[in-house]
Structures are given as C-alpha cells and as structure tokens.
Amino acid sequence: MLLPKGGVTWKSAKSRLPPTRAIWRFLTQTKVLLTIAITGIVVLLYRGVSGSAGDLQRFYCFGPAKPPMQMSINEQAQWAGHQQTPVIFNHHAPIEINSSTIKHVDLNGIDSTTKAVANDERVLILTPLRNAAPFIEQHFDLLSQLTYPHNLIDLAFLVGDSTDDTMANLAMELERVQSRTDKIPFNSAMIVEKDFGVTMGQSVEERHGFKAQGPRRKAMGRARNYLLSAALKPEHSWVYWRDVDIKDSPSKIIEDFVAHDRDVLVPNVWFHRYEDGRDIEGRFDYNSWQETEPSRKLAATLERDVILAEGYKEYKTERRYMALMGDWRGNKDEEIVLDGIGGVNILVKADVHRSGINFPCYPFENQAETEGFAKMAKRAGYGVFGLPNYVVWHIDTEEKPGNA
C-alpha cells in the first residue's frame, strides 16, 4: 500500500477507521462474544494443565481430599501433622564412634527381678576353694541338678593356697560337666588362681581355734573379693555364693530365693550325723544371727581392730542364731531379718556388689568376711534376710556347736 506524499496524519488515519458505533455493534454480536468466551476457557485449561502445583493453589482451595467426617483417625492425624512446620532448636547430629578400643556398657537394663527366668537374668555362681579336692565331684553333681536354665548360669572358682589336687580335680570336673550331652552346659566357667600365703591347716582344730578366727576370716574375705572382682560382668543380675562342701540342697534353690526379691538372702544350714543307726539333725552355721541388747553392749566395749567370732568363751555375744530357729518341715518362705550371715549359701542382687558392698578383710563394726558383709550391706541401706525353715545340708565336720 502506498502512503500519501504528506505522510500519515491523525486526521487521515481517523478518517480511515470505521465509526465507533459500527465497532460497538460488531463486538456485541453473539458470535463474537461466544468466540471470546471459548478462547478464555481454552487459555485457562492450558494454564491449569501446564502450570506448577503452586500455580494451582491460586485456583483451588487448599485442604484434604475428603470431608472431615469421612476421614479416619490416622488420616486426620496425618493431615493435621502438615498444618505446622516443625522447628528444631539446638539440633545435634549423632556422633559415630568406630574405634574398636572403645566399648559401651549400659547397665540400665540389668535388673534383678522375681521373674528372673522369664527375663533371661544371668546368675553368677561363685565358689572359693582351698584343699577342696574330696568335695569337688559332689559339688558338680549338685550344680548339674539345678533347674535354673544352665545357659543363664556362669561359674567361677578361685583356687588359692591349695596343697592337694584341687586344681586338677576342678579342671576335670568342669570338662566332664561342660561336655555332657544329656544336659545343657553352663554358659561359661572361669578358674581364678591366687595365693594369699595362708599356711593354716584344714583340720577342725586348726580352722576353728579362737586365735585362728581373725586371720582366717580376713583371708577368706580377700579370697571372696578377688573372685568377685575377676568374675562379675555387666550382664549378671544375681550373684550366688555357694560353698563346695554342701551335702544336699533343693534343685530349685535359685528360683526359690529369687522369688523373695531380697537384696541378700541366706538359708538355714544344718547337717546329718548318723550315730547308732540314728539320724541326728545338727545345726551347723552359727554365723547367721540377730543382734541382742547384750551383744550391742559388748560391741560398744571392744577396740576397733577386734573381730568377733561366735561360739567362743572369750566373747559371750548372746546373739540369736538362726541355726537354732526353724524346722525344715515348716513354711520354707518364712523370713527373718538378720544382722550377720554365714557364707555357705548366699544369694545377692548383683547391684549390691556393684555398689561397693564386699567382704571386708579387716574389722568392720568388729566383724569380717560374710558377717562384715552383712553389716556393710545394712549400713548402706540394703535388706539382709534369712529363711529359718529353708534348710541346706552341710557335710558333717564333727565340730562342736557354735564353732562354724
């Protein structure tokens, strides 16, 4: 198209435009309006399909796909969890330790409960030995009869100052018991060897003379402590002290004692003596006793380094002995509170030992070893109890009453 010589002016352009009325008439025609509406819808649909999720929120309400009345509790909780953005203050990423020289021990889950078997609670049986060769075979026969699951029991022995075949007999019996196919072996066994320089004989006269009591009880306390420190592991819930010269005891003794839920518990200890065809039931352990007013007055007059021993004329304590109480025919669950205990058979919650309660090899409140242990446990707030009608049978040592 050719432009005029004078160029394009507003008047010339205006003269070429259709009249305003004609334009308005054209725009208001039905066909034109319909075309505009269809074009707008097509544009909106295209933007809805190709737009992002953020763009869609400008056209749709933000909310769950179901009405609240049709949502399950889990769906409501899941939806409500998105309503607020969580904020973490002072966040610390976990530290990963890969060094093989670092070990983590968690004692929070180690408990001593009345449901020991159900909870798979581990029991550590400890036995100190000195010149004990004649008793070892019978000792293992009784251990094998225990009904507490053997896979939850660990055995530990301390052999010290022996002049007989205690070590050899012990090793052979352990091999025999752990190799049996008719019974489940014990979880583990440990032998600790430690000499303390004890030269005292094992005869009744040498072991139970009054002058021998102080040194003897101190040495026995050291032996127990060495054994305990070497054998007690984090996984143990109970510690069962059991002497090698027990003649007979109930096979369920661990379960029976655990059911009492006591910090420290001991049975009564008697012995059988056969004379002229008669069975004489003798009372053996006079180290389990209750204090009396005369015994407390006596203790108040003693020097701190004096160790009391029961059944000797040198010190008349007048204590009440559990050995003289009870009857194996009576209620075996009957309990009494004790102030001193013997060491033939003791069940202890492992945390009592972990708290530092051991067997003093020095005078503690004028007692040592197991009697000192009882005094120390009570001083720390633990309960010490005995079962006067629950009898464990000791070998007959032909001793006089009181010299236990």
Coordinates of C-alpha atoms in Angstrom, one line a residue:
M1 CA 0.0 0.0 0.0
L2 CA 1.3 3.4 -1.0
L3 CA 1.4 6.2 1.6
P4 CA 0.3 9.7 0.7
K5 CA 3.0 12.3 0.0
G6 CA 2.4 14.3 3.1
G7 CA 2.8 11.2 5.4
V8 CA 0.3 9.7 7.8
T9 CA -1.6 12.2 10.0
W10 CA -4.1 11.6 12.8
K11 CA -6.9 13.1 10.7
S12 CA -6.1 10.9 7.7
A13 CA -5.9 7.8 10.0
K14 CA -9.1 8.7 11.8
S15 CA -10.9 9.1 8.5
R16 CA -10.0 5.6 7.5
L17 CA -11.3 3.9 10.8
P18 CA -14.8 2.6 11.0
P19 CA -17.2 4.6 13.1
T20 CA -17.4 3.8 16.8
R21 CA -21.0 2.8 16.6
A22 CA -20.1 0.2 14.0
I23 CA -17.3 -1.2 16.2
W24 CA -19.6 -1.5 19.2
R25 CA -22.2 -3.2 17.1
F26 CA -19.7 -5.7 15.9
L27 CA -18.3 -6.5 19.4
T28 CA -21.8 -7.1 20.9
Q29 CA -22.7 -9.6 18.4
T30 CA -23.4 -13.1 19.8
K31 CA -20.9 -14.9 17.7
V32 CA -18.1 -12.5 18.7
L33 CA -18.9 -12.9 22.5
L34 CA -19.0 -16.6 22.2
T35 CA -15.7 -16.7 20.5
I36 CA -14.1 -14.6 23.2
A37 CA -15.5 -16.8 26.0
I38 CA -14.3 -20.1 24.3
T39 CA -10.8 -18.6 23.8
G40 CA -10.7 -17.6 27.5
I41 CA -11.7 -21.1 28.7
V42 CA -9.1 -22.7 26.4
V43 CA -6.4 -20.4 27.9
L44 CA -7.4 -21.3 31.5
L45 CA -7.4 -25.0 30.8
Y46 CA -4.0 -24.8 29.2
R47 CA -2.5 -22.9 32.2
G48 CA -4.1 -25.4 34.6
V49 CA -2.5 -28.4 32.9
S50 CA 0.9 -26.9 32.3
G51 CA 1.2 -24.9 35.5
S52 CA 3.0 -25.9 38.7
A53 CA 1.4 -27.0 42.0
G54 CA 2.0 -23.6 43.3
D55 CA 0.0 -22.1 40.4
L56 CA -2.9 -24.4 41.0
Q57 CA -3.3 -23.2 44.6
R58 CA -4.4 -19.8 43.2
F59 CA -7.5 -21.5 41.6
Y60 CA -8.3 -24.3 44.2
C61 CA -8.9 -24.4 47.9
F62 CA -6.0 -26.0 49.9
G63 CA -7.4 -28.9 52.1
P64 CA -7.8 -32.6 52.4
A65 CA -9.5 -34.6 49.6
K66 CA -12.2 -35.8 52.0
P67 CA -14.6 -34.1 54.3
P68 CA -13.5 -34.3 58.0
M69 CA -16.5 -36.6 58.8
Q70 CA -15.3 -39.2 56.3
M71 CA -11.6 -39.2 57.4
S72 CA -10.2 -41.9 59.6
I73 CA -8.3 -41.0 62.8
N74 CA -5.0 -41.8 61.1
E75 CA -5.9 -39.6 58.1
Q76 CA -6.9 -36.8 60.4
A77 CA -3.6 -37.1 62.3
Q78 CA -1.6 -37.3 59.1
W79 CA -3.3 -34.2 57.7
A80 CA -3.0 -32.2 61.0
G81 CA 0.7 -33.0 61.1
H82 CA 1.1 -30.8 58.0
Q83 CA -0.5 -27.8 59.5
Q84 CA 2.6 -26.5 61.3
T85 CA 6.2 -26.6 60.2
P86 CA 8.3 -28.3 62.8
V87 CA 11.2 -26.3 64.4
I88 CA 14.3 -28.0 65.8
F89 CA 16.4 -25.9 68.2
N90 CA 20.0 -26.8 69.0
H91 CA 20.0 -29.8 66.8
H92 CA 23.0 -32.1 67.2
A93 CA 23.8 -34.7 64.7
P94 CA 24.7 -38.2 66.2
I95 CA 28.3 -39.0 66.8
E96 CA 29.6 -42.2 65.2
I97 CA 32.4 -44.0 67.0
N98 CA 34.2 -46.7 65.1
S99 CA 37.2 -47.3 67.3
S100 CA 37.5 -51.0 68.3
T101 CA 39.2 -50.0 71.6
I102 CA 36.1 -48.2 72.9
K103 CA 33.3 -50.3 74.5
H104 CA 29.9 -49.1 75.6
V105 CA 28.3 -50.8 78.7
D106 CA 24.7 -50.0 79.5
L107 CA 23.8 -51.2 83.0
N108 CA 20.3 -49.5 82.9
G109 CA 18.7 -52.7 81.6
I110 CA 20.3 -55.1 84.1
D111 CA 17.7 -55.8 86.7
S112 CA 17.2 -58.4 89.5
T113 CA 13.5 -59.3 89.5
T114 CA 11.2 -62.1 90.7
K115 CA 10.8 -63.1 87.0
A116 CA 14.4 -64.0 86.5
V117 CA 13.8 -66.9 84.2
A118 CA 11.3 -65.2 82.0
N119 CA 13.6 -62.1 81.8
D120 CA 16.7 -64.3 81.0
E121 CA 18.5 -62.8 84.0
R122 CA 22.1 -64.1 84.3
V123 CA 23.3 -65.8 87.5
L124 CA 27.0 -65.9 88.6
I125 CA 27.8 -68.8 90.9
L126 CA 31.0 -68.2 92.9
T127 CA 32.9 -70.7 94.9
P128 CA 36.3 -70.1 96.6
L129 CA 38.4 -73.3 97.0
R130 CA 41.3 -74.4 99.2
N131 CA 42.3 -78.0 99.6
A132 CA 38.8 -79.0 98.4
A133 CA 39.7 -81.9 96.2
P134 CA 37.5 -84.5 98.1
F135 CA 34.3 -82.4 97.7
I136 CA 34.5 -81.2 94.1
E137 CA 32.8 -84.2 92.4
Q138 CA 29.7 -84.0 94.6
H139 CA 29.7 -80.2 94.2
F140 CA 29.3 -80.5 90.5
D141 CA 26.7 -83.3 90.8
L142 CA 24.6 -80.8 92.8
L143 CA 25.2 -78.0 90.4
S144 CA 24.1 -80.2 87.5
Q145 CA 20.8 -80.7 89.3
L146 CA 19.9 -77.0 89.4
T147 CA 16.8 -76.3 87.5
Y148 CA 17.6 -72.7 86.7
P149 CA 18.4 -72.6 83.0
H150 CA 22.1 -73.6 82.7
N151 CA 22.6 -71.3 79.7
L152 CA 21.9 -68.4 82.1
I153 CA 24.5 -69.5 84.7
D154 CA 28.2 -68.6 84.7
L155 CA 30.5 -70.5 87.1
A156 CA 33.6 -69.0 88.6
F157 CA 36.1 -70.6 91.1
L158 CA 39.1 -69.2 93.0
V159 CA 41.8 -71.7 93.9
G160 CA 44.3 -70.5 96.4
D161 CA 47.0 -71.8 98.8
S162 CA 46.0 -75.4 98.0
T163 CA 48.4 -78.3 98.6
D164 CA 46.2 -81.1 97.2
D165 CA 44.8 -81.8 93.7
T166 CA 42.0 -79.1 93.9
M167 CA 43.0 -77.5 90.6
A168 CA 43.3 -80.8 88.7
N169 CA 40.0 -82.2 90.1
L170 CA 38.3 -78.9 89.3
A171 CA 39.5 -78.8 85.7
M172 CA 38.5 -82.4 85.1
E173 CA 35.0 -81.9 86.6
L174 CA 34.4 -78.8 84.6
E175 CA 35.4 -80.6 81.4
R176 CA 33.1 -83.5 82.3
V177 CA 30.1 -81.3 83.1
Q178 CA 30.5 -79.0 80.1
S179 CA 30.9 -81.9 77.7
R180 CA 27.7 -83.8 78.8
T181 CA 25.2 -84.4 76.0
D182 CA 22.3 -85.2 78.3
K183 CA 22.2 -81.8 79.9
I184 CA 22.7 -78.2 78.6
P185 CA 26.1 -77.0 79.6
F186 CA 26.6 -73.9 81.7
N187 CA 27.1 -70.6 79.8
S188 CA 30.7 -70.3 80.9
A189 CA 33.2 -71.3 83.5
M190 CA 36.2 -69.4 84.9
I191 CA 39.1 -70.6 87.2
V192 CA 41.0 -67.9 89.1
E193 CA 44.2 -68.8 90.7
K194 CA 45.5 -66.6 93.6
D195 CA 47.6 -67.5 96.6
F196 CA 47.4 -65.4 99.7
G197 CA 50.1 -67.0 101.8
V198 CA 47.8 -68.9 104.0
T199 CA 49.5 -71.9 105.7
M200 CA 46.9 -72.8 108.2
G201 CA 45.8 -76.4 108.1
Q202 CA 42.3 -77.6 107.2
S203 CA 41.7 -79.7 110.3
V204 CA 38.8 -78.8 112.7
E205 CA 41.3 -77.8 115.4
E206 CA 43.4 -75.6 113.2
R207 CA 40.5 -73.9 111.4
H208 CA 38.3 -73.3 114.3
G209 CA 40.6 -72.4 117.2
F210 CA 39.8 -69.0 118.6
K211 CA 43.2 -67.5 117.7
A212 CA 42.8 -68.6 114.1
Q213 CA 39.5 -66.8 113.6
G214 CA 40.7 -63.3 112.9
P215 CA 43.4 -64.2 110.4
R216 CA 41.2 -66.9 108.8
R217 CA 38.2 -64.7 108.3
K218 CA 40.4 -61.9 106.8
A219 CA 42.0 -64.3 104.4
M220 CA 38.6 -65.7 103.4
G221 CA 37.3 -62.1 102.8
R222 CA 40.2 -61.4 100.5
A223 CA 39.7 -64.6 98.5
R224 CA 36.0 -63.8 98.0
N225 CA 36.8 -60.2 96.9
Y226 CA 39.4 -61.3 94.4
L227 CA 37.0 -63.9 92.9
L228 CA 34.1 -61.3 92.8
S229 CA 36.2 -58.6 91.1
A230 CA 37.5 -61.1 88.4
A231 CA 34.2 -62.8 87.6
L232 CA 31.4 -60.2 87.9
K233 CA 30.4 -59.0 84.5
P234 CA 27.9 -56.3 83.4
E235 CA 25.4 -58.9 82.2
H236 CA 25.0 -60.5 85.7
S237 CA 21.8 -59.8 87.6
W238 CA 22.4 -62.2 90.6
V239 CA 25.5 -63.5 92.4
Y240 CA 25.1 -66.9 94.1
W241 CA 27.8 -67.7 96.6
R242 CA 27.9 -71.5 97.2
D243 CA 30.5 -73.4 99.3
V244 CA 32.0 -76.6 97.9
D245 CA 31.1 -78.7 101.0
I246 CA 27.3 -78.6 100.7
K247 CA 26.0 -82.1 101.1
D248 CA 22.5 -81.5 99.7
S249 CA 20.2 -78.7 98.7
P250 CA 16.9 -78.2 96.7
S251 CA 17.4 -78.2 93.0
K252 CA 15.1 -75.1 92.7
I253 CA 17.1 -73.1 95.2
I254 CA 17.8 -70.3 92.8
E255 CA 14.2 -69.9 91.7
D256 CA 13.0 -70.2 95.4
F257 CA 15.4 -67.5 96.5
V258 CA 14.8 -65.1 93.6
A259 CA 11.0 -65.2 94.4
H260 CA 11.7 -63.5 97.7
D261 CA 13.1 -60.4 95.9
R262 CA 15.6 -59.7 98.7
D263 CA 18.9 -57.9 98.4
V264 CA 20.7 -60.5 100.4
L265 CA 19.2 -63.9 101.4
V266 CA 20.6 -67.0 103.1
P267 CA 19.0 -70.3 104.2
N268 CA 19.4 -72.2 107.4
V269 CA 22.4 -74.6 107.3
W270 CA 22.2 -78.0 109.2
F271 CA 24.0 -81.3 108.8
H272 CA 23.2 -85.0 109.2
R273 CA 25.1 -87.1 111.7
Y274 CA 24.5 -90.8 111.9
E275 CA 25.1 -92.5 115.2
D276 CA 23.9 -95.9 116.4
G277 CA 21.5 -96.1 113.4
R278 CA 20.0 -92.7 114.2
D279 CA 19.9 -89.6 112.0
I280 CA 20.9 -86.6 114.2
E281 CA 20.0 -83.3 112.5
G282 CA 22.7 -81.0 113.7
R283 CA 22.8 -77.2 113.4
F284 CA 25.8 -76.0 111.5
D285 CA 26.1 -72.3 110.6
Y286 CA 26.1 -70.1 113.7
N287 CA 27.3 -67.1 111.7
S288 CA 23.7 -66.1 110.7
W289 CA 22.4 -64.2 113.7
Q290 CA 20.4 -61.3 115.1
E291 CA 21.9 -58.7 117.4
T292 CA 20.6 -58.6 121.0
E293 CA 21.0 -55.9 123.7
P294 CA 23.9 -57.8 125.4
S295 CA 25.7 -58.2 122.0
R296 CA 25.4 -54.5 121.3
K297 CA 26.7 -53.6 124.7
L298 CA 29.6 -56.0 124.2
A299 CA 30.4 -54.4 120.8
A300 CA 30.4 -51.0 122.4
T301 CA 33.3 -52.0 124.7
L302 CA 35.6 -53.5 122.0
E303 CA 38.5 -51.9 120.3
R304 CA 38.0 -51.3 116.6
D305 CA 40.5 -53.9 115.5
V306 CA 38.8 -56.8 117.4
I307 CA 36.9 -59.3 115.2
L308 CA 34.1 -61.2 117.0
A309 CA 33.6 -64.9 116.4
E310 CA 30.6 -66.9 117.5
G311 CA 30.7 -69.8 119.9
Y312 CA 33.8 -69.0 121.9
K313 CA 34.1 -68.4 125.6
E314 CA 36.4 -65.4 125.0
Y315 CA 33.4 -63.3 123.9
K316 CA 29.9 -64.2 125.0
T317 CA 27.8 -62.4 122.5
E318 CA 24.4 -63.9 123.4
R319 CA 23.2 -63.3 119.9
R320 CA 20.1 -65.1 118.4
Y321 CA 21.2 -67.7 116.0
M322 CA 19.1 -68.7 113.0
A323 CA 20.6 -72.2 113.3
L324 CA 18.6 -72.7 116.5
M325 CA 15.4 -71.5 114.9
G326 CA 13.1 -73.0 112.4
D327 CA 12.4 -76.5 111.1
W328 CA 12.8 -77.9 107.6
R329 CA 9.2 -79.2 107.9
G330 CA 7.8 -75.7 108.4
N331 CA 6.9 -72.9 106.0
K332 CA 10.0 -72.5 103.8
D333 CA 9.1 -69.0 102.8
E334 CA 9.1 -67.6 106.3
E335 CA 11.6 -64.8 106.6
I336 CA 13.5 -63.2 109.4
V337 CA 15.8 -60.1 109.4
L338 CA 19.5 -60.9 110.1
D339 CA 22.4 -58.7 111.2
G340 CA 25.1 -61.3 110.4
I341 CA 25.2 -64.1 107.8
G342 CA 27.3 -67.2 107.1
G343 CA 28.9 -67.9 103.7
V344 CA 27.7 -71.4 102.9
N345 CA 24.9 -70.3 100.6
I346 CA 24.2 -66.6 99.8
L347 CA 22.1 -65.1 97.0
V348 CA 22.9 -61.4 96.4
K349 CA 21.5 -59.0 93.9
A350 CA 24.4 -58.1 91.7
D351 CA 23.9 -54.3 92.2
V352 CA 24.6 -54.7 95.9
H353 CA 28.1 -55.8 95.0
R354 CA 28.4 -53.2 92.2
S355 CA 27.6 -50.6 94.9
G356 CA 30.8 -51.5 96.7
I357 CA 29.4 -53.9 99.3
N358 CA 32.0 -56.7 99.5
F359 CA 33.6 -58.9 102.2
P360 CA 35.8 -56.8 104.5
C361 CA 39.2 -58.4 105.1
Y362 CA 39.6 -56.0 108.0
P363 CA 37.4 -55.4 111.1
F364 CA 34.2 -53.6 110.1
E365 CA 32.0 -53.0 113.1
N366 CA 34.0 -55.8 114.8
Q367 CA 33.1 -58.3 112.0
A368 CA 34.9 -59.6 108.9
E369 CA 34.1 -61.6 105.8
T370 CA 30.5 -62.6 105.5
E371 CA 29.4 -61.2 108.8
G372 CA 31.1 -58.0 107.9
F373 CA 29.4 -58.1 104.5
A374 CA 26.0 -58.2 106.2
K375 CA 26.9 -55.3 108.4
M376 CA 28.2 -53.3 105.5
A377 CA 25.1 -54.1 103.4
K378 CA 22.8 -53.0 106.2
R379 CA 24.8 -49.8 106.7
A380 CA 24.3 -49.0 103.0
G381 CA 20.5 -49.5 103.4
Y382 CA 20.2 -53.0 101.8
G383 CA 18.0 -55.7 103.4
V384 CA 19.6 -58.8 104.8
F385 CA 17.2 -61.7 105.4
G386 CA 17.3 -65.4 106.3
L387 CA 14.9 -68.3 105.8
P388 CA 14.9 -70.4 109.1
N389 CA 12.8 -73.2 107.6
Y390 CA 14.6 -73.5 104.3
V391 CA 17.5 -75.9 105.1
V392 CA 20.6 -76.6 103.1
W393 CA 22.6 -79.6 104.3
H394 CA 26.3 -79.3 105.0
I395 CA 28.8 -82.1 105.4
D396 CA 29.3 -83.2 109.0
T397 CA 32.6 -81.7 110.1
E398 CA 32.3 -83.2 113.5
E399 CA 32.6 -79.8 115.1
K400 CA 31.1 -78.7 118.3
P401 CA 28.0 -76.5 118.2
G402 CA 28.9 -72.8 117.7
N403 CA 32.2 -73.3 116.0
A404 CA 31.0 -72.7 112.5

